[in-house]
Structure formats: structure tokens, C-alpha cells
Amino acid sequence: LDVCKFFKERGLKVHVETSGSMLIPSDYNGLLYWLVCSPKKFNRMNYTAPINEVKIIVKEIHDIDRLKRFVNGFRPPNPLAVSIQPEEPSPLDVGNIDGMTEEEVKEWRESVVQNRLSEEEIWLKNRKKAVEICLETGWSLSMQIHKYLGVR
């Protein structure tokens, strides 16, 4: 809170991105220019401050209708902006699947194993799904350009 006040007093706009897992107190109202919640799981986040944007990380298996229901559950009725970002898989990513039923997780794991998909093939599927979601919903596509450029 003190850091936000410090920058606000100097005329700077404060942008914050959070997973929403910890309470975002209403004290932040008026201090933040832009608040982004990027949940790590498809569950309600713990917040009282208004959310300006929701950023959702997706895999190719995610269901568009479920994402729409998730986004439509925010207050005020919807966030001002929704960004969809394809998840880049890691070697241990097979067990880390948010927002999916146990059956969907099982099906996805079997697909990866049966098709012997490489990390690049999984990421390509995730990117295609993210673009498909954006085209259907009008939401924004969020890409981590530094990964394409090889900058870590």
C-alpha cells in the first residue's frame, strides 16, 4: 500500500497484476490505475478492489463456454478487458492443469502420451486454442514476446 501511495503522490500510474489468491483490500481503490487478475486456477478470486482486466492462461483442452462462464462471474458484471494467453508447457507440465475436470485431465494426459507430443507441439496447440478463443469471444490475445525472441 505504501509503495502505491509513493508512486501515486509523484503522479505515476500504478499497474498491478495478481493471482487474486490473497485479499486485495478496498484501500487500493483510487491508488491503482490498472488491476489485472491472472488466476492460477479457475476459481473465484479474493478481492474487494475493482478489477480492470482478467488474464487467463489456457491450454488447448480448455472449453470456451467454461471460460465465458468464468469471466461473466466477475464484479462489476465483467472486467473491462479479458486477455487470453497460451500456456508454454514445461517438462513437468502434464500434471498442472487448471480449470479442468478429472476426466478432462485424464483425457489430456493420455493424448500427450499416446501422441508423444513434444513441448513445441503442445505449445502450438495451446497457441491455436488461444487464438480460437479470441476470435470467438473478441477477447485480446496476450503473448509473451520475449519467449519468441529467446530472452529469459
PDB file of C-alpha atoms in Angstrom:
ATOM      1  CA  LEU A   1       0.000   0.000   0.000  1.00  0.00           C
ATOM      2  CA  ASP A   2       2.836   2.406   0.878  1.00  0.00           C
ATOM      3  CA  VAL A   3       4.591   1.752  -2.426  1.00  0.00           C
ATOM      4  CA  CYS A   4       1.395   2.516  -4.348  1.00  0.00           C
ATOM      5  CA  LYS A   5       0.899   5.754  -2.371  1.00  0.00           C
ATOM      6  CA  PHE A   6       4.529   6.737  -3.031  1.00  0.00           C
ATOM      7  CA  PHE A   7       4.144   6.450  -6.795  1.00  0.00           C
ATOM      8  CA  LYS A   8       0.641   7.955  -6.913  1.00  0.00           C
ATOM      9  CA  GLU A   9       1.860  11.041  -4.960  1.00  0.00           C
ATOM     10  CA  ARG A  10       4.502  11.541  -7.656  1.00  0.00           C
ATOM     11  CA  GLY A  11       1.946  11.447 -10.453  1.00  0.00           C
ATOM     12  CA  LEU A  12       2.786   7.947 -11.645  1.00  0.00           C
ATOM     13  CA  LYS A  13       0.180   5.366 -12.637  1.00  0.00           C
ATOM     14  CA  VAL A  14       0.387   2.087 -10.751  1.00  0.00           C
ATOM     15  CA  HIS A  15      -0.397  -1.160 -12.578  1.00  0.00           C
ATOM     16  CA  VAL A  16      -0.612  -4.355 -10.517  1.00  0.00           C
ATOM     17  CA  GLU A  17      -1.027  -7.961 -11.635  1.00  0.00           C
ATOM     18  CA  THR A  18      -2.072 -10.523  -9.058  1.00  0.00           C
ATOM     19  CA  SER A  19      -3.272 -14.108  -8.969  1.00  0.00           C
ATOM     20  CA  GLY A  20      -6.081 -12.927  -6.694  1.00  0.00           C
ATOM     21  CA  SER A  21      -5.287 -15.635  -4.141  1.00  0.00           C
ATOM     22  CA  MET A  22      -4.796 -13.043  -1.379  1.00  0.00           C
ATOM     23  CA  LEU A  23      -7.268 -10.349  -0.424  1.00  0.00           C
ATOM     24  CA  ILE A  24      -6.950  -7.175  -2.475  1.00  0.00           C
ATOM     25  CA  PRO A  25      -8.274  -4.640   0.046  1.00  0.00           C
ATOM     26  CA  SER A  26     -10.602  -1.810  -0.892  1.00  0.00           C
ATOM     27  CA  ASP A  27      -7.870   0.578   0.417  1.00  0.00           C
ATOM     28  CA  TYR A  28      -6.310   0.209  -3.025  1.00  0.00           C
ATOM     29  CA  ASN A  29      -9.287   1.891  -4.682  1.00  0.00           C
ATOM     30  CA  GLY A  30      -8.039   5.136  -6.149  1.00  0.00           C
ATOM     31  CA  LEU A  31      -4.363   4.163  -5.787  1.00  0.00           C
ATOM     32  CA  LEU A  32      -4.243   1.731  -8.671  1.00  0.00           C
ATOM     33  CA  TYR A  33      -4.587   2.819 -12.264  1.00  0.00           C
ATOM     34  CA  TRP A  34      -4.985  -0.740 -13.548  1.00  0.00           C
ATOM     35  CA  LEU A  35      -5.555  -4.009 -11.685  1.00  0.00           C
ATOM     36  CA  VAL A  36      -5.109  -7.313 -13.514  1.00  0.00           C
ATOM     37  CA  CYS A  37      -6.064 -10.652 -12.001  1.00  0.00           C
ATOM     38  CA  SER A  38      -4.465 -13.682 -13.570  1.00  0.00           C
ATOM     39  CA  PRO A  39      -5.832 -16.608 -11.587  1.00  0.00           C
ATOM     40  CA  LYS A  40      -3.774 -19.760 -11.405  1.00  0.00           C
ATOM     41  CA  LYS A  41      -6.932 -21.821 -11.083  1.00  0.00           C
ATOM     42  CA  PHE A  42     -10.422 -21.258 -12.426  1.00  0.00           C
ATOM     43  CA  ASN A  43     -11.951 -20.244  -9.135  1.00  0.00           C
ATOM     44  CA  ARG A  44     -13.264 -17.062  -7.631  1.00  0.00           C
ATOM     45  CA  MET A  45     -10.552 -14.720  -6.542  1.00  0.00           C
ATOM     46  CA  ASN A  46     -10.365 -12.948  -3.212  1.00  0.00           C
ATOM     47  CA  TYR A  47     -10.809  -9.242  -3.954  1.00  0.00           C
ATOM     48  CA  THR A  48     -12.781  -6.167  -2.978  1.00  0.00           C
ATOM     49  CA  ALA A  49     -10.963  -3.680  -5.254  1.00  0.00           C
ATOM     50  CA  PRO A  50     -12.407  -3.294  -8.772  1.00  0.00           C
ATOM     51  CA  ILE A  51     -10.733  -5.480 -11.399  1.00  0.00           C
ATOM     52  CA  ASN A  52      -9.852  -3.822 -14.716  1.00  0.00           C
ATOM     53  CA  GLU A  53      -8.635  -6.910 -16.547  1.00  0.00           C
ATOM     54  CA  VAL A  54      -8.600 -10.669 -16.266  1.00  0.00           C
ATOM     55  CA  LYS A  55      -5.758 -12.579 -17.920  1.00  0.00           C
ATOM     56  CA  ILE A  56      -6.400 -16.282 -18.399  1.00  0.00           C
ATOM     57  CA  ILE A  57      -3.676 -18.771 -19.258  1.00  0.00           C
ATOM     58  CA  VAL A  58      -5.096 -21.530 -21.492  1.00  0.00           C
ATOM     59  CA  LYS A  59      -4.189 -24.965 -22.766  1.00  0.00           C
ATOM     60  CA  GLU A  60      -5.602 -26.469 -25.929  1.00  0.00           C
ATOM     61  CA  ILE A  61      -8.034 -28.610 -23.943  1.00  0.00           C
ATOM     62  CA  HIS A  62      -9.880 -25.714 -22.272  1.00  0.00           C
ATOM     63  CA  ASP A  63     -13.561 -25.335 -23.050  1.00  0.00           C
ATOM     64  CA  ILE A  64     -14.606 -21.917 -24.405  1.00  0.00           C
ATOM     65  CA  ASP A  65     -18.058 -21.995 -22.744  1.00  0.00           C
ATOM     66  CA  ARG A  66     -16.480 -22.677 -19.350  1.00  0.00           C
ATOM     67  CA  LEU A  67     -14.123 -19.711 -19.843  1.00  0.00           C
ATOM     68  CA  LYS A  68     -17.067 -17.466 -20.745  1.00  0.00           C
ATOM     69  CA  ARG A  69     -18.951 -18.502 -17.587  1.00  0.00           C
ATOM     70  CA  PHE A  70     -15.831 -17.873 -15.508  1.00  0.00           C
ATOM     71  CA  VAL A  71     -15.320 -14.377 -16.939  1.00  0.00           C
ATOM     72  CA  ASN A  72     -19.017 -13.485 -16.678  1.00  0.00           C
ATOM     73  CA  GLY A  73     -18.910 -14.187 -12.934  1.00  0.00           C
ATOM     74  CA  PHE A  74     -16.823 -11.096 -12.131  1.00  0.00           C
ATOM     75  CA  ARG A  75     -17.911  -7.851 -10.447  1.00  0.00           C
ATOM     76  CA  PRO A  76     -18.650  -5.322 -11.879  1.00  0.00           C
ATOM     77  CA  PRO A  77     -20.553  -7.596 -14.206  1.00  0.00           C
ATOM     78  CA  ASN A  78     -17.487  -8.127 -16.359  1.00  0.00           C
ATOM     79  CA  PRO A  79     -13.913  -6.900 -16.247  1.00  0.00           C
ATOM     80  CA  LEU A  80     -13.125  -4.088 -18.664  1.00  0.00           C
ATOM     81  CA  ALA A  81     -10.685  -6.307 -20.541  1.00  0.00           C
ATOM     82  CA  VAL A  82     -10.033 -10.014 -20.949  1.00  0.00           C
ATOM     83  CA  SER A  83      -6.704 -11.348 -22.177  1.00  0.00           C
ATOM     84  CA  ILE A  84      -6.062 -14.915 -23.237  1.00  0.00           C
ATOM     85  CA  GLN A  85      -2.504 -16.197 -23.090  1.00  0.00           C
ATOM     86  CA  PRO A  86      -1.392 -19.627 -24.314  1.00  0.00           C
ATOM     87  CA  GLU A  87       0.466 -21.610 -21.691  1.00  0.00           C
ATOM     88  CA  GLU A  88       4.001 -22.602 -22.505  1.00  0.00           C
ATOM     89  CA  PRO A  89       4.493 -26.182 -21.323  1.00  0.00           C
ATOM     90  CA  SER A  90       7.360 -27.275 -19.155  1.00  0.00           C
ATOM     91  CA  PRO A  91       8.702 -30.847 -18.964  1.00  0.00           C
ATOM     92  CA  LEU A  92       6.611 -31.436 -15.820  1.00  0.00           C
ATOM     93  CA  ASP A  93       3.510 -29.659 -17.120  1.00  0.00           C
ATOM     94  CA  VAL A  94       1.402 -32.763 -17.664  1.00  0.00           C
ATOM     95  CA  GLY A  95       0.164 -32.716 -14.059  1.00  0.00           C
ATOM     96  CA  ASN A  96      -0.510 -28.967 -13.828  1.00  0.00           C
ATOM     97  CA  ILE A  97      -3.883 -28.394 -15.482  1.00  0.00           C
ATOM     98  CA  ASP A  98      -6.157 -25.727 -14.035  1.00  0.00           C
ATOM     99  CA  GLY A  99      -9.881 -25.421 -14.550  1.00  0.00           C
ATOM    100  CA  MET A 100     -10.398 -28.955 -15.815  1.00  0.00           C
ATOM    101  CA  THR A 101     -12.369 -31.903 -14.506  1.00  0.00           C
ATOM    102  CA  GLU A 102     -10.519 -35.067 -13.518  1.00  0.00           C
ATOM    103  CA  GLU A 103     -11.863 -36.762 -16.661  1.00  0.00           C
ATOM    104  CA  GLU A 104     -10.559 -33.942 -18.889  1.00  0.00           C
ATOM    105  CA  VAL A 105      -7.158 -34.118 -17.195  1.00  0.00           C
ATOM    106  CA  LYS A 106      -7.020 -37.884 -17.748  1.00  0.00           C
ATOM    107  CA  GLU A 107      -8.022 -37.485 -21.412  1.00  0.00           C
ATOM    108  CA  TRP A 108      -5.416 -34.759 -21.987  1.00  0.00           C
ATOM    109  CA  ARG A 109      -2.622 -36.764 -20.343  1.00  0.00           C
ATOM    110  CA  GLU A 110      -3.495 -39.835 -22.424  1.00  0.00           C
ATOM    111  CA  SER A 111      -3.444 -37.712 -25.588  1.00  0.00           C
ATOM    112  CA  VAL A 112       0.008 -36.333 -24.766  1.00  0.00           C
ATOM    113  CA  VAL A 113       1.388 -39.800 -24.002  1.00  0.00           C
ATOM    114  CA  GLN A 114      -0.306 -41.588 -26.945  1.00  0.00           C
ATOM    115  CA  ASN A 115       0.682 -38.961 -29.478  1.00  0.00           C
ATOM    116  CA  ARG A 116       4.150 -38.486 -27.959  1.00  0.00           C
ATOM    117  CA  LEU A 117       3.737 -34.755 -28.300  1.00  0.00           C
ATOM    118  CA  SER A 118       6.827 -32.617 -27.860  1.00  0.00           C
ATOM    119  CA  GLU A 119       6.749 -29.448 -25.773  1.00  0.00           C
ATOM    120  CA  GLU A 120       6.734 -27.409 -29.003  1.00  0.00           C
ATOM    121  CA  GLU A 121       3.731 -29.359 -30.339  1.00  0.00           C
ATOM    122  CA  ILE A 122       1.838 -28.834 -27.075  1.00  0.00           C
ATOM    123  CA  TRP A 123       2.653 -25.115 -27.120  1.00  0.00           C
ATOM    124  CA  LEU A 124       1.500 -24.872 -30.749  1.00  0.00           C
ATOM    125  CA  LYS A 125      -1.836 -26.485 -29.778  1.00  0.00           C
ATOM    126  CA  ASN A 126      -2.139 -24.068 -26.832  1.00  0.00           C
ATOM    127  CA  ARG A 127      -1.469 -21.077 -29.119  1.00  0.00           C
ATOM    128  CA  LYS A 128      -4.047 -22.270 -31.647  1.00  0.00           C
ATOM    129  CA  LYS A 129      -6.623 -22.668 -28.873  1.00  0.00           C
ATOM    130  CA  ALA A 130      -5.875 -19.174 -27.520  1.00  0.00           C
ATOM    131  CA  VAL A 131      -6.392 -17.653 -30.987  1.00  0.00           C
ATOM    132  CA  GLU A 132      -9.612 -19.654 -31.457  1.00  0.00           C
ATOM    133  CA  ILE A 133     -10.953 -18.347 -28.125  1.00  0.00           C
ATOM    134  CA  CYS A 134     -10.054 -14.737 -29.018  1.00  0.00           C
ATOM    135  CA  LEU A 135     -11.691 -14.969 -32.450  1.00  0.00           C
ATOM    136  CA  GLU A 136     -14.897 -16.392 -30.961  1.00  0.00           C
ATOM    137  CA  THR A 137     -15.168 -14.043 -27.974  1.00  0.00           C
ATOM    138  CA  GLY A 138     -13.480 -10.822 -29.102  1.00  0.00           C
ATOM    139  CA  TRP A 139     -11.083 -11.040 -26.152  1.00  0.00           C
ATOM    140  CA  SER A 140      -7.453  -9.939 -26.544  1.00  0.00           C
ATOM    141  CA  LEU A 141      -4.549 -12.262 -27.244  1.00  0.00           C
ATOM    142  CA  SER A 142      -1.661 -11.860 -24.812  1.00  0.00           C
ATOM    143  CA  MET A 143       1.701 -13.223 -25.945  1.00  0.00           C
ATOM    144  CA  GLN A 144       4.970 -13.240 -24.071  1.00  0.00           C
ATOM    145  CA  ILE A 145       7.070 -11.931 -26.949  1.00  0.00           C
ATOM    146  CA  HIS A 146      10.329 -12.332 -25.023  1.00  0.00           C
ATOM    147  CA  LYS A 147       9.891 -16.119 -25.269  1.00  0.00           C
ATOM    148  CA  TYR A 148       9.715 -15.954 -29.073  1.00  0.00           C
ATOM    149  CA  LEU A 149      12.825 -13.782 -29.082  1.00  0.00           C
ATOM    150  CA  GLY A 150      14.681 -16.169 -26.769  1.00  0.00           C
ATOM    151  CA  VAL A 151      15.014 -13.594 -23.983  1.00  0.00           C
ATOM    152  CA  ARG A 152      14.531 -15.031 -20.495  1.00  0.00           C
TER     153      ARG A 152
END
